[in-house]
CSV table of C-alpha atoms in Angstrom, one decimal:
chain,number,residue,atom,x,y,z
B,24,UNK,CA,30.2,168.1,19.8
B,25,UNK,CA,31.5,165.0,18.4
B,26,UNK,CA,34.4,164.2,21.1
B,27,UNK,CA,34.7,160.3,20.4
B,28,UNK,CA,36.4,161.6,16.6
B,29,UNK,CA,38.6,163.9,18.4
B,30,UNK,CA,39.7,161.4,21.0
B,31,UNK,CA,40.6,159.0,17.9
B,32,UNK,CA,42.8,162.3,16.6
B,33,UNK,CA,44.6,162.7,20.1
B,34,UNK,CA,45.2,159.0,20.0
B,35,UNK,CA,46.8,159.0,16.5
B,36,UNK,CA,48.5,162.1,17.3
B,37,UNK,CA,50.3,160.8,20.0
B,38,UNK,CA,51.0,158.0,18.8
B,39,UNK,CA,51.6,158.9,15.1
B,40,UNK,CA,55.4,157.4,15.0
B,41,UNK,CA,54.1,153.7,15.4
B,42,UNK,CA,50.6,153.7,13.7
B,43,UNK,CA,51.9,156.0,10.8
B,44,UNK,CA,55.8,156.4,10.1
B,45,UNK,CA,56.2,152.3,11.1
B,46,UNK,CA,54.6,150.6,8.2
B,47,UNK,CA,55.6,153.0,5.4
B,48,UNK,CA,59.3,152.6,6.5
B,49,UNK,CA,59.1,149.2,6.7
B,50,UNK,CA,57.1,149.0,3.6
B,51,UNK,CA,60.0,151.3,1.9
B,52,UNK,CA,62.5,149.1,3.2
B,53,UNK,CA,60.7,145.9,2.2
B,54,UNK,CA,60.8,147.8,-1.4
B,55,UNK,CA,64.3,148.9,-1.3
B,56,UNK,CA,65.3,145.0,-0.5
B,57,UNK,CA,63.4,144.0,-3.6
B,58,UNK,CA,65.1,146.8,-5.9
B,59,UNK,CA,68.5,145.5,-4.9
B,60,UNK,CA,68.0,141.6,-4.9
B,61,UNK,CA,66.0,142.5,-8.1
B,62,UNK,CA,69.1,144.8,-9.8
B,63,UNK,CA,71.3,141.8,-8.6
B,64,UNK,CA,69.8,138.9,-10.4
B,65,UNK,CA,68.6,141.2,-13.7
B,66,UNK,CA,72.4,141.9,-14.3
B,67,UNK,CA,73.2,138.5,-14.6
B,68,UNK,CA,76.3,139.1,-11.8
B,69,UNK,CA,77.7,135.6,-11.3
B,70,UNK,CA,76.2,134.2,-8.3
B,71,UNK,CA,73.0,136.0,-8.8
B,72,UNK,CA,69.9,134.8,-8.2
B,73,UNK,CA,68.9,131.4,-9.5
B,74,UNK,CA,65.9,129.6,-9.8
B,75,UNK,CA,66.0,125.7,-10.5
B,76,UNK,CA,69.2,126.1,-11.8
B,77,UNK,CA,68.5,128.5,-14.3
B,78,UNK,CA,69.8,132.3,-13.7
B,79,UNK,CA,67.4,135.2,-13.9
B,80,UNK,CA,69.0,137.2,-16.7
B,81,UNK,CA,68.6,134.2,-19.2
B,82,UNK,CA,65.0,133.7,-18.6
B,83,UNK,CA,64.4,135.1,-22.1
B,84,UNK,CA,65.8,131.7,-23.6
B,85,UNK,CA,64.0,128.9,-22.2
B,86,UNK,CA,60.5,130.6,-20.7
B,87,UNK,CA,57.5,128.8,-23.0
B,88,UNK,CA,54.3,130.5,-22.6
B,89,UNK,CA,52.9,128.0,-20.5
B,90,UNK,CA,56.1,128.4,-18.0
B,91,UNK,CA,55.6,132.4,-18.5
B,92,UNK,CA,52.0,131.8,-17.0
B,93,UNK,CA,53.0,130.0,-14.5
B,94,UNK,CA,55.3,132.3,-13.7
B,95,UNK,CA,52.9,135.1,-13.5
B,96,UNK,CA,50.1,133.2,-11.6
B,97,UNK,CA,52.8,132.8,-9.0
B,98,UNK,CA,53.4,136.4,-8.5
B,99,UNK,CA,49.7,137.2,-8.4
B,100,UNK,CA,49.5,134.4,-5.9
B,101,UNK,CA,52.2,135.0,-3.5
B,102,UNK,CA,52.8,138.9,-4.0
B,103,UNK,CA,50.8,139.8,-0.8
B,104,UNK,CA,52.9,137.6,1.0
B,105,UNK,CA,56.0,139.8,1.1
B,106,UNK,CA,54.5,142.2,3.1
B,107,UNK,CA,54.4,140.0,6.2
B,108,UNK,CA,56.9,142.2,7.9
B,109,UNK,CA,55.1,145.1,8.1
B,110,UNK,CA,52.1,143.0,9.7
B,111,UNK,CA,54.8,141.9,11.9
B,112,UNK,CA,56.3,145.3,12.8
B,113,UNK,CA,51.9,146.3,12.9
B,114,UNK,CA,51.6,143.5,15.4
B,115,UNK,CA,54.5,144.5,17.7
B,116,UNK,CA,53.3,148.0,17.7
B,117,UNK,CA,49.9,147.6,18.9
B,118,UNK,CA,50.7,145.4,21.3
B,119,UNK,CA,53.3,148.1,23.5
B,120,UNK,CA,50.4,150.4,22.3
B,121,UNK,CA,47.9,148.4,24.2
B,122,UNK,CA,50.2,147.4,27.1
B,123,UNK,CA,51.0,150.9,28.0
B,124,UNK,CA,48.1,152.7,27.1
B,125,UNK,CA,46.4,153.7,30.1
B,126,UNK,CA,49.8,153.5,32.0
B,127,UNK,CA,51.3,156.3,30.1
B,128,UNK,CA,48.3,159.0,30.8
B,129,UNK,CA,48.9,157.9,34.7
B,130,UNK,CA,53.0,158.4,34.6
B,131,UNK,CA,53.0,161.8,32.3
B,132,UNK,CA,50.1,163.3,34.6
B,133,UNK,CA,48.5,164.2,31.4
B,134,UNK,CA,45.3,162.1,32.9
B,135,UNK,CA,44.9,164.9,34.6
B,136,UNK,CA,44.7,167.4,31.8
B,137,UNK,CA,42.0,164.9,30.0
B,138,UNK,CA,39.6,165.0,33.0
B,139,UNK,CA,39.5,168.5,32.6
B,140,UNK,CA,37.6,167.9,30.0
B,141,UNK,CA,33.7,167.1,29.0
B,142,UNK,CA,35.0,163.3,28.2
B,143,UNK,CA,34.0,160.3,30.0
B,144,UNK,CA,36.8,157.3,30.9
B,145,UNK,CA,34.6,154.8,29.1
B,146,UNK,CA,35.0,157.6,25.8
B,147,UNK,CA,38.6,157.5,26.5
B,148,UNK,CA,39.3,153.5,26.6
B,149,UNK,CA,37.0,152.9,23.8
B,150,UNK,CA,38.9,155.5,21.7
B,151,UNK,CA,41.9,153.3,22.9
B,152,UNK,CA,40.1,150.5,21.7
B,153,UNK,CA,39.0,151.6,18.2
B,154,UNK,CA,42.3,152.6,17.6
B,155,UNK,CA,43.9,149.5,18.1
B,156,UNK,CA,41.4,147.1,16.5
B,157,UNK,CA,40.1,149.8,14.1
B,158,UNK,CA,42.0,152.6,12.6
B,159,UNK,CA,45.7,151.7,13.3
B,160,UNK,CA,44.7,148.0,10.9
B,161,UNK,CA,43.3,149.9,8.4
B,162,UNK,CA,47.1,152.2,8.6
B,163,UNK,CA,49.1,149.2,8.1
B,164,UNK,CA,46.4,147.4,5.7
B,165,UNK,CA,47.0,150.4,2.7
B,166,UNK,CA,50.7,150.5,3.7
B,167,UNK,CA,51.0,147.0,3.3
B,168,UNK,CA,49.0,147.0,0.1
B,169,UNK,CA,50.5,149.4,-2.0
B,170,UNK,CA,54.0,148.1,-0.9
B,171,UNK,CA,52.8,144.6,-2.2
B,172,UNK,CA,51.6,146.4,-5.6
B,173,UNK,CA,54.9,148.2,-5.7
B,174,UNK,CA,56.8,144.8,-5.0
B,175,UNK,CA,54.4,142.9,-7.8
B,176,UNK,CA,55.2,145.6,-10.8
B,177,UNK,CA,59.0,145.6,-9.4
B,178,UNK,CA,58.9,142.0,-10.3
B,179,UNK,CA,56.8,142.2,-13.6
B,180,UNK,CA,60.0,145.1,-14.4
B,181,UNK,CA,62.5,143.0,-13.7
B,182,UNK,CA,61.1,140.0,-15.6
B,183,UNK,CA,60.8,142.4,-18.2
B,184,UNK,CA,64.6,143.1,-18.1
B,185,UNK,CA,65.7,139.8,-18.2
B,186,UNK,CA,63.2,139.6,-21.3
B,187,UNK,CA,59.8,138.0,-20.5
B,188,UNK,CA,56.9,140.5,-20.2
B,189,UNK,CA,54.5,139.1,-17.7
B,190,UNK,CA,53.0,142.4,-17.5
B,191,UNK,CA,49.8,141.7,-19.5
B,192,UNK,CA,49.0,138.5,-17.3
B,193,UNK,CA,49.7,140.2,-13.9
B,194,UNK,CA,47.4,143.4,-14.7
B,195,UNK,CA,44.4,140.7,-16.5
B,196,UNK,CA,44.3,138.7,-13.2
B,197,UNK,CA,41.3,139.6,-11.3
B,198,UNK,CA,43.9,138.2,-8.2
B,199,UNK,CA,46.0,140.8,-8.8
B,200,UNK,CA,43.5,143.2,-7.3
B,201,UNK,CA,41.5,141.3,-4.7
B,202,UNK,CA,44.4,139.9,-3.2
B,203,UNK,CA,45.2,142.9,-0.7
B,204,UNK,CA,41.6,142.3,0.1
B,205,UNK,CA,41.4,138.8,1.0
């Protein structure tokens, strides 16, 4: 019987709302953000969003090619970067999981239901441990990297709009998809 796995499970199961629901709300609010501030500069609203003096929605009228891959080497560049919250939010997470983790069994008596069982404590804080350093980074790793891959073709849509495709450079850049990996 391979308890170590099912420890993992009763670990994630418990505490589901931080290592699961936590980075894809965050990454779906991170992607929201980037809809509206995108929708706002693309529709060319006065005061939108400006960069060096030149407004989003005319981007069509002064982009060269050489500015155009610029532009799109920037994305691929920088696109994992907006997803720092969610590594943020991650971080804060693990860290109340960690400081209350062998506390919580003690003040809910459910220690006591646990030693009932065939398990050993060193099983029990190593599942502890392999869920905070393991499985709980991986979590917040594919949240975090499909919300940046979400936020990089949001971009590429928008520029698009405003009437420069970027779409061929972004996809071509072996960047694009290493990225998330680095």
């Amino acid at each position: 019987m391979n308890t170590f796995k099912w420890l993992l499970k009763r670990e994630f199961w418990e505490h589901k709302g931080g290592f699961l629901w936590l980075p894809i709300i965050v990454g779906a609010l991170m992607i929201t953000l980037t809809v509206i501030s995108l929708g706002i500069a693309v529709s060319g609203v006065k005061g939108g969003m400006e960069i060096n003096g030149v407004a989003v929605s005319s981007f069509a009228d002064i982009v060269t090619p050489e500015k155009r891959a610029a532009f799109a080497s920037t994305i691929v560049a920088n696109y994992t970067k907006l997803t720092m919250p969610i590594m943020i939010a991650f971080g804060i997470c693990v860290f109340f999981f960690c400081l209350g983790a062998l506390h919580d069994e003690r003040k809910d008596r459910s220690v006591l239901f646990w030693k009932s069982l065939p398990v050993s404590d060193t099983e029990t804080v190593l599942s502890k441990v392999a869920m905070a350093i393991g499985v709980a980074p991986l979590i917040a790793l594919a949240a975090a990297s499909v919300t940046a891959i979400i936020t990089a073709l949001l971009i590429c849509a928008a520029a698009a709009i405003a009437g420069v495709n970027i779409f061929a450079e972004v996809l071509s850049d072996p960047a694009t998809y290493l990225a998330p990996l680095q």
